[in-house]
Amino acid sequence: MKLFIITACIVSVAFFSCTDSAKKTDTVTTGDTAAAVTKMDETPTTVVASTPPDSVTMMKNWMAYMTPGEVHKMMASWNGTWNGDITMWQTPGAPAQKSKGTTINKMMLGGRYQVSNHTGNMMGMPFEGMGTLAYDNDKKIFISTWIDNMGTGLMKMEGPWDETSKTITLTGTGVDPTTGKDMAEKETFKIIDEKTQLMEMYGPGPDGKEFKMMEIKFTRK
C-alpha cells in the first residue's frame, strides 16, 4: 500500500512597525480655561513566527495518529452480534415502553473504526439504525455518529473514556422532530463484562431538565 501525505505549506507573514512617537494636541477653550495637550505613544508589537516541524517529525506524528492502538483493540473486542433489551420513556415518570433489538458490530478500515448495524421494532414500526464509533488518537476522545430510519438527520457526539468505571460519556446534539430544533443529548456506554454492556441516553424533559429517555442492555449472542 502506498501512503500519500499532503503537507500544508507554511506561509510567512511579513510585518513592519513604526518606532516614531506621534503627538496629538487638542486645544479646548472655555472662557479663560487654558489649552490642554494630550500626548500618545505607539508601542510596536513584535510577532514571533513559529517554526514548523521537520519532515521526519511530521511523518512520525502522522504515523502515530493513523495507527490503531490499545483502545482500538478494546473496540474490536466488542465485535459480534448482541441482543438488546430496550426500555424507553417519553417523559419523566411515564410508563416504560419495552422492545427488543439486535446489534452487529464490525471493525473497518484496518481496525480504525467500528460500524454498528441495529434492527428491531420501535413504537410498533420496524427500526433500522447505523452507528459509527471512532477513537481519535490525538484528541484522546471517542466520536460517534448515528443515523436511522426514524429521521433524516445525523447525530454526532463525542467524549472521553473513563478507565475506572469502564464508561464512555458522550455529549452532542440531535434534532427533536416534534419541534424541528436541536436539543442537547448525553449518552453513557458502560462495559459491565465481556458479555454485557449498558447504554443510557439522556435528554431534556418538558421542564428543560435532563432525564433518562432510553436504556439498552446488550447481551452478547
PDB file of C-alpha atoms in Angstrom:
ATOM      1  CA  MET A   1       0.000   0.000   0.000  1.00  0.00           C
ATOM      2  CA  LYS A   2       1.274   3.438  -0.872  1.00  0.00           C
ATOM      3  CA  LEU A   3       0.799   6.251   1.628  1.00  0.00           C
ATOM      4  CA  PHE A   4       0.276   9.707   0.193  1.00  0.00           C
ATOM      5  CA  ILE A   5       0.663  12.538   2.691  1.00  0.00           C
ATOM      6  CA  ILE A   6      -0.109  16.100   1.695  1.00  0.00           C
ATOM      7  CA  THR A   7       1.718  18.588   3.884  1.00  0.00           C
ATOM      8  CA  ALA A   8       0.317  22.097   4.180  1.00  0.00           C
ATOM      9  CA  CYS A   9       2.728  24.879   3.260  1.00  0.00           C
ATOM     10  CA  ILE A  10       3.666  27.346   5.959  1.00  0.00           C
ATOM     11  CA  VAL A  11       3.113  30.899   4.840  1.00  0.00           C
ATOM     12  CA  SER A  12       5.391  33.568   6.304  1.00  0.00           C
ATOM     13  CA  VAL A  13       3.735  36.852   7.104  1.00  0.00           C
ATOM     14  CA  ALA A  14       5.906  39.977   6.879  1.00  0.00           C
ATOM     15  CA  PHE A  15       5.184  42.885   9.097  1.00  0.00           C
ATOM     16  CA  PHE A  16       6.590  46.242   9.989  1.00  0.00           C
ATOM     17  CA  SER A  17       6.142  48.587  12.902  1.00  0.00           C
ATOM     18  CA  CYS A  18       6.501  52.253  13.397  1.00  0.00           C
ATOM     19  CA  THR A  19       9.017  53.357  16.017  1.00  0.00           C
ATOM     20  CA  ASP A  20       8.319  57.073  15.966  1.00  0.00           C
ATOM     21  CA  SER A  21       6.014  58.539  18.575  1.00  0.00           C
ATOM     22  CA  ALA A  22       3.037  60.530  17.368  1.00  0.00           C
ATOM     23  CA  LYS A  23       1.972  63.661  19.194  1.00  0.00           C
ATOM     24  CA  LYS A  24      -1.598  64.803  19.226  1.00  0.00           C
ATOM     25  CA  THR A  25      -2.547  68.186  20.627  1.00  0.00           C
ATOM     26  CA  ASP A  26      -6.127  69.238  21.203  1.00  0.00           C
ATOM     27  CA  THR A  27      -6.954  72.778  22.446  1.00  0.00           C
ATOM     28  CA  VAL A  28     -10.281  73.449  24.145  1.00  0.00           C
ATOM     29  CA  THR A  29     -11.185  76.948  25.192  1.00  0.00           C
ATOM     30  CA  THR A  30     -13.996  77.760  27.572  1.00  0.00           C
ATOM     31  CA  GLY A  31     -13.861  81.335  28.785  1.00  0.00           C
ATOM     32  CA  ASP A  32     -10.383  81.811  30.366  1.00  0.00           C
ATOM     33  CA  THR A  33      -9.606  77.963  30.503  1.00  0.00           C
ATOM     34  CA  ALA A  34      -6.034  77.162  29.384  1.00  0.00           C
ATOM     35  CA  ALA A  35      -5.325  74.767  26.490  1.00  0.00           C
ATOM     36  CA  ALA A  36      -4.965  71.045  27.294  1.00  0.00           C
ATOM     37  CA  VAL A  37      -2.379  68.937  25.472  1.00  0.00           C
ATOM     38  CA  THR A  38      -2.501  65.120  25.267  1.00  0.00           C
ATOM     39  CA  LYS A  39       0.452  63.021  24.140  1.00  0.00           C
ATOM     40  CA  MET A  40       0.007  59.458  22.835  1.00  0.00           C
ATOM     41  CA  ASP A  41       2.811  56.917  22.380  1.00  0.00           C
ATOM     42  CA  GLU A  42       2.524  53.984  19.992  1.00  0.00           C
ATOM     43  CA  THR A  43       4.426  50.864  21.040  1.00  0.00           C
ATOM     44  CA  PRO A  44       5.411  48.462  18.225  1.00  0.00           C
ATOM     45  CA  THR A  45       4.146  44.871  18.552  1.00  0.00           C
ATOM     46  CA  THR A  46       6.579  42.026  17.965  1.00  0.00           C
ATOM     47  CA  VAL A  47       5.280  38.847  16.286  1.00  0.00           C
ATOM     48  CA  VAL A  48       7.317  35.670  16.653  1.00  0.00           C
ATOM     49  CA  ALA A  49       6.801  33.171  13.853  1.00  0.00           C
ATOM     50  CA  SER A  50       6.524  29.511  14.922  1.00  0.00           C
ATOM     51  CA  THR A  51       8.948  27.005  13.454  1.00  0.00           C
ATOM     52  CA  PRO A  52       7.231  24.191  11.553  1.00  0.00           C
ATOM     53  CA  PRO A  53       8.294  20.624  12.425  1.00  0.00           C
ATOM     54  CA  ASP A  54      10.783  18.920  10.145  1.00  0.00           C
ATOM     55  CA  SER A  55       9.636  16.279   7.656  1.00  0.00           C
ATOM     56  CA  VAL A  56      10.785  13.366   9.835  1.00  0.00           C
ATOM     57  CA  THR A  57       8.768  14.635  12.817  1.00  0.00           C
ATOM     58  CA  MET A  58       5.735  15.290  10.612  1.00  0.00           C
ATOM     59  CA  MET A  59       5.849  11.728   9.277  1.00  0.00           C
ATOM     60  CA  LYS A  60       6.281  10.314  12.789  1.00  0.00           C
ATOM     61  CA  ASN A  61       3.288  12.296  14.089  1.00  0.00           C
ATOM     62  CA  TRP A  62       1.124  11.219  11.164  1.00  0.00           C
ATOM     63  CA  MET A  63       2.007   7.561  11.636  1.00  0.00           C
ATOM     64  CA  ALA A  64       1.167   7.791  15.357  1.00  0.00           C
ATOM     65  CA  TYR A  65      -2.187   9.392  14.520  1.00  0.00           C
ATOM     66  CA  MET A  66      -3.171   6.746  11.943  1.00  0.00           C
ATOM     67  CA  THR A  67      -2.025   3.630  13.832  1.00  0.00           C
ATOM     68  CA  PRO A  68      -4.703   1.737  15.809  1.00  0.00           C
ATOM     69  CA  GLY A  69      -3.777   1.429  19.491  1.00  0.00           C
ATOM     70  CA  GLU A  70      -4.932  -0.324  22.636  1.00  0.00           C
ATOM     71  CA  VAL A  71      -8.288   1.477  22.663  1.00  0.00           C
ATOM     72  CA  HIS A  72      -8.972   0.256  19.126  1.00  0.00           C
ATOM     73  CA  LYS A  73      -8.171  -3.295  20.256  1.00  0.00           C
ATOM     74  CA  MET A  74     -10.717  -2.845  23.036  1.00  0.00           C
ATOM     75  CA  MET A  75     -13.294  -1.682  20.486  1.00  0.00           C
ATOM     76  CA  ALA A  76     -12.561  -4.755  18.348  1.00  0.00           C
ATOM     77  CA  SER A  77     -13.378  -6.951  21.363  1.00  0.00           C
ATOM     78  CA  TRP A  78     -16.945  -5.636  21.069  1.00  0.00           C
ATOM     79  CA  ASN A  79     -17.329  -7.154  17.587  1.00  0.00           C
ATOM     80  CA  GLY A  80     -20.084  -9.681  17.034  1.00  0.00           C
ATOM     81  CA  THR A  81     -23.838  -9.982  17.487  1.00  0.00           C
ATOM     82  CA  TRP A  82     -25.597  -8.604  20.546  1.00  0.00           C
ATOM     83  CA  ASN A  83     -29.200  -8.894  21.749  1.00  0.00           C
ATOM     84  CA  GLY A  84     -30.692  -5.647  23.050  1.00  0.00           C
ATOM     85  CA  ASP A  85     -33.342  -5.215  25.736  1.00  0.00           C
ATOM     86  CA  ILE A  86     -34.652  -1.693  25.103  1.00  0.00           C
ATOM     87  CA  THR A  87     -36.556   0.490  27.567  1.00  0.00           C
ATOM     88  CA  MET A  88     -37.847   3.952  26.634  1.00  0.00           C
ATOM     89  CA  TRP A  89     -39.617   6.761  28.487  1.00  0.00           C
ATOM     90  CA  GLN A  90     -41.489   9.513  26.611  1.00  0.00           C
ATOM     91  CA  THR A  91     -41.468  11.887  29.598  1.00  0.00           C
ATOM     92  CA  PRO A  92     -40.234  11.725  33.200  1.00  0.00           C
ATOM     93  CA  GLY A  93     -42.446   9.330  35.178  1.00  0.00           C
ATOM     94  CA  ALA A  94     -44.203   7.992  32.084  1.00  0.00           C
ATOM     95  CA  PRO A  95     -44.775   4.235  31.733  1.00  0.00           C
ATOM     96  CA  ALA A  96     -41.787   2.397  30.271  1.00  0.00           C
ATOM     97  CA  GLN A  97     -42.044   1.109  26.710  1.00  0.00           C
ATOM     98  CA  LYS A  98     -40.091  -2.093  26.145  1.00  0.00           C
ATOM     99  CA  SER A  99     -38.859  -3.746  22.972  1.00  0.00           C
ATOM    100  CA  LYS A 100     -36.024  -5.915  21.695  1.00  0.00           C
ATOM    101  CA  GLY A 101     -33.392  -5.459  19.034  1.00  0.00           C
ATOM    102  CA  THR A 102     -30.237  -6.905  17.532  1.00  0.00           C
ATOM    103  CA  THR A 103     -26.885  -5.177  17.038  1.00  0.00           C
ATOM    104  CA  ILE A 104     -23.991  -6.360  14.873  1.00  0.00           C
ATOM    105  CA  ASN A 105     -20.614  -4.679  15.451  1.00  0.00           C
ATOM    106  CA  LYS A 106     -17.739  -4.851  12.979  1.00  0.00           C
ATOM    107  CA  MET A 107     -14.390  -3.054  12.753  1.00  0.00           C
ATOM    108  CA  MET A 108     -13.466  -1.468   9.410  1.00  0.00           C
ATOM    109  CA  LEU A 109     -10.653   0.412   7.627  1.00  0.00           C
ATOM    110  CA  GLY A 110      -7.888  -1.659   9.153  1.00  0.00           C
ATOM    111  CA  GLY A 111      -9.298  -1.743  12.675  1.00  0.00           C
ATOM    112  CA  ARG A 112      -9.617   2.033  12.989  1.00  0.00           C
ATOM    113  CA  TYR A 113     -13.405   2.411  13.247  1.00  0.00           C
ATOM    114  CA  GLN A 114     -16.372   0.340  14.338  1.00  0.00           C
ATOM    115  CA  VAL A 115     -19.686   0.196  12.490  1.00  0.00           C
ATOM    116  CA  SER A 116     -22.833  -0.959  14.305  1.00  0.00           C
ATOM    117  CA  ASN A 117     -25.990  -2.069  12.488  1.00  0.00           C
ATOM    118  CA  HIS A 118     -29.166  -2.160  14.583  1.00  0.00           C
ATOM    119  CA  THR A 119     -32.521  -3.771  13.782  1.00  0.00           C
ATOM    120  CA  GLY A 120     -35.703  -4.144  15.815  1.00  0.00           C
ATOM    121  CA  ASN A 121     -39.067  -2.503  16.421  1.00  0.00           C
ATOM    122  CA  MET A 122     -39.865   0.928  17.811  1.00  0.00           C
ATOM    123  CA  MET A 123     -43.354   2.263  18.545  1.00  0.00           C
ATOM    124  CA  GLY A 124     -44.812  -0.637  16.588  1.00  0.00           C
ATOM    125  CA  MET A 125     -42.718   0.052  13.481  1.00  0.00           C
ATOM    126  CA  PRO A 126     -39.683  -1.739  12.009  1.00  0.00           C
ATOM    127  CA  PHE A 127     -36.499   0.001  13.101  1.00  0.00           C
ATOM    128  CA  GLU A 128     -33.089   0.194  11.411  1.00  0.00           C
ATOM    129  CA  GLY A 129     -30.121   2.240  12.569  1.00  0.00           C
ATOM    130  CA  MET A 130     -26.418   2.558  11.906  1.00  0.00           C
ATOM    131  CA  GLY A 131     -23.722   3.961  14.164  1.00  0.00           C
ATOM    132  CA  THR A 132     -20.018   4.608  13.729  1.00  0.00           C
ATOM    133  CA  LEU A 133     -17.527   4.816  16.565  1.00  0.00           C
ATOM    134  CA  ALA A 134     -14.019   6.275  16.366  1.00  0.00           C
ATOM    135  CA  TYR A 135     -11.256   6.907  18.869  1.00  0.00           C
ATOM    136  CA  ASP A 136      -9.128   9.914  17.954  1.00  0.00           C
ATOM    137  CA  ASN A 137      -5.502   9.211  18.915  1.00  0.00           C
ATOM    138  CA  ASP A 138      -4.620  12.910  19.149  1.00  0.00           C
ATOM    139  CA  LYS A 139      -7.707  14.252  20.916  1.00  0.00           C
ATOM    140  CA  LYS A 140      -7.960  11.174  23.183  1.00  0.00           C
ATOM    141  CA  ILE A 141     -11.736  11.083  22.804  1.00  0.00           C
ATOM    142  CA  PHE A 142     -14.401   8.871  21.261  1.00  0.00           C
ATOM    143  CA  ILE A 143     -16.515  10.248  18.409  1.00  0.00           C
ATOM    144  CA  SER A 144     -19.803   8.642  17.394  1.00  0.00           C
ATOM    145  CA  THR A 145     -22.351   9.245  14.665  1.00  0.00           C
ATOM    146  CA  TRP A 146     -25.871   7.868  14.322  1.00  0.00           C
ATOM    147  CA  ILE A 147     -28.478   7.605  11.550  1.00  0.00           C
ATOM    148  CA  ASP A 148     -31.739   5.636  11.429  1.00  0.00           C
ATOM    149  CA  ASN A 149     -34.999   5.224   9.533  1.00  0.00           C
ATOM    150  CA  MET A 150     -36.905   7.291  12.106  1.00  0.00           C
ATOM    151  CA  GLY A 151     -35.412  10.547  10.826  1.00  0.00           C
ATOM    152  CA  THR A 152     -33.405  12.197   8.046  1.00  0.00           C
ATOM    153  CA  GLY A 153     -30.644  13.821  10.091  1.00  0.00           C
ATOM    154  CA  LEU A 154     -27.345  12.746  11.618  1.00  0.00           C
ATOM    155  CA  MET A 155     -26.400  12.852  15.289  1.00  0.00           C
ATOM    156  CA  LYS A 156     -22.778  13.407  16.315  1.00  0.00           C
ATOM    157  CA  MET A 157     -21.459  13.018  19.846  1.00  0.00           C
ATOM    158  CA  GLU A 158     -18.025  12.887  21.455  1.00  0.00           C
ATOM    159  CA  GLY A 159     -16.479  12.304  24.841  1.00  0.00           C
ATOM    160  CA  PRO A 160     -13.795  10.583  26.916  1.00  0.00           C
ATOM    161  CA  TRP A 161     -13.235   7.059  28.201  1.00  0.00           C
ATOM    162  CA  ASP A 162     -13.094   6.528  31.953  1.00  0.00           C
ATOM    163  CA  GLU A 163     -10.932   3.513  32.732  1.00  0.00           C
ATOM    164  CA  THR A 164     -12.068   3.245  36.350  1.00  0.00           C
ATOM    165  CA  SER A 165     -15.776   2.895  35.562  1.00  0.00           C
ATOM    166  CA  LYS A 166     -15.229   1.365  32.081  1.00  0.00           C
ATOM    167  CA  THR A 167     -17.568   4.009  30.676  1.00  0.00           C
ATOM    168  CA  ILE A 168     -17.668   6.321  27.664  1.00  0.00           C
ATOM    169  CA  THR A 169     -19.605   9.554  28.276  1.00  0.00           C
ATOM    170  CA  LEU A 170     -20.669  11.208  25.018  1.00  0.00           C
ATOM    171  CA  THR A 171     -22.379  14.566  24.555  1.00  0.00           C
ATOM    172  CA  GLY A 172     -23.766  16.253  21.462  1.00  0.00           C
ATOM    173  CA  THR A 173     -26.937  17.463  19.808  1.00  0.00           C
ATOM    174  CA  GLY A 174     -29.753  15.878  17.868  1.00  0.00           C
ATOM    175  CA  VAL A 175     -32.923  17.155  16.252  1.00  0.00           C
ATOM    176  CA  ASP A 176     -36.177  16.982  18.211  1.00  0.00           C
ATOM    177  CA  PRO A 177     -38.644  16.025  15.427  1.00  0.00           C
ATOM    178  CA  THR A 178     -41.583  17.381  17.421  1.00  0.00           C
ATOM    179  CA  THR A 179     -40.164  20.920  17.332  1.00  0.00           C
ATOM    180  CA  GLY A 180     -37.620  20.763  14.492  1.00  0.00           C
ATOM    181  CA  LYS A 181     -34.975  22.263  16.795  1.00  0.00           C
ATOM    182  CA  ASP A 182     -31.661  20.925  18.069  1.00  0.00           C
ATOM    183  CA  MET A 183     -31.598  19.540  21.591  1.00  0.00           C
ATOM    184  CA  ALA A 184     -28.687  18.601  23.830  1.00  0.00           C
ATOM    185  CA  GLU A 185     -28.220  14.886  24.398  1.00  0.00           C
ATOM    186  CA  LYS A 186     -25.937  12.731  26.526  1.00  0.00           C
ATOM    187  CA  GLU A 187     -25.090   9.050  26.227  1.00  0.00           C
ATOM    188  CA  THR A 188     -23.220   6.776  28.596  1.00  0.00           C
ATOM    189  CA  PHE A 189     -21.889   3.440  27.368  1.00  0.00           C
ATOM    190  CA  LYS A 190     -20.690   1.119  30.132  1.00  0.00           C
ATOM    191  CA  ILE A 191     -18.803  -2.160  29.805  1.00  0.00           C
ATOM    192  CA  ILE A 192     -20.155  -4.404  32.546  1.00  0.00           C
ATOM    193  CA  ASP A 193     -18.267  -7.530  31.488  1.00  0.00           C
ATOM    194  CA  GLU A 194     -17.227  -9.354  28.307  1.00  0.00           C
ATOM    195  CA  LYS A 195     -20.809 -10.373  27.587  1.00  0.00           C
ATOM    196  CA  THR A 196     -22.803  -7.434  28.963  1.00  0.00           C
ATOM    197  CA  GLN A 197     -22.954  -3.714  28.096  1.00  0.00           C
ATOM    198  CA  LEU A 198     -25.316  -0.908  29.096  1.00  0.00           C
ATOM    199  CA  MET A 199     -26.195   2.186  27.072  1.00  0.00           C
ATOM    200  CA  GLU A 200     -28.204   5.045  28.621  1.00  0.00           C
ATOM    201  CA  MET A 201     -29.492   8.084  26.712  1.00  0.00           C
ATOM    202  CA  TYR A 202     -30.448  11.386  28.360  1.00  0.00           C
ATOM    203  CA  GLY A 203     -32.219  14.468  27.029  1.00  0.00           C
ATOM    204  CA  PRO A 204     -34.279  17.474  28.176  1.00  0.00           C
ATOM    205  CA  GLY A 205     -37.756  16.893  29.573  1.00  0.00           C
ATOM    206  CA  PRO A 206     -40.760  19.236  29.234  1.00  0.00           C
ATOM    207  CA  ASP A 207     -39.306  21.404  32.012  1.00  0.00           C
ATOM    208  CA  GLY A 208     -35.905  21.552  30.321  1.00  0.00           C
ATOM    209  CA  LYS A 209     -34.251  19.354  32.946  1.00  0.00           C
ATOM    210  CA  GLU A 210     -32.266  16.284  31.906  1.00  0.00           C
ATOM    211  CA  PHE A 211     -33.923  12.881  32.259  1.00  0.00           C
ATOM    212  CA  LYS A 212     -33.199   9.350  31.081  1.00  0.00           C
ATOM    213  CA  MET A 213     -35.062   8.741  27.829  1.00  0.00           C
ATOM    214  CA  MET A 214     -33.765   5.287  26.984  1.00  0.00           C
ATOM    215  CA  GLU A 215     -31.561   2.439  28.092  1.00  0.00           C
ATOM    216  CA  ILE A 216     -30.413  -0.643  26.214  1.00  0.00           C
ATOM    217  CA  LYS A 217     -28.900  -3.658  27.916  1.00  0.00           C
ATOM    218  CA  PHE A 218     -26.738  -5.534  25.421  1.00  0.00           C
ATOM    219  CA  THR A 219     -26.043  -9.243  25.860  1.00  0.00           C
ATOM    220  CA  ARG A 220     -23.546 -10.986  23.590  1.00  0.00           C
ATOM    221  CA  LYS A 221     -25.224 -13.660  21.491  1.00  0.00           C
TER     222      LYS A 221
END
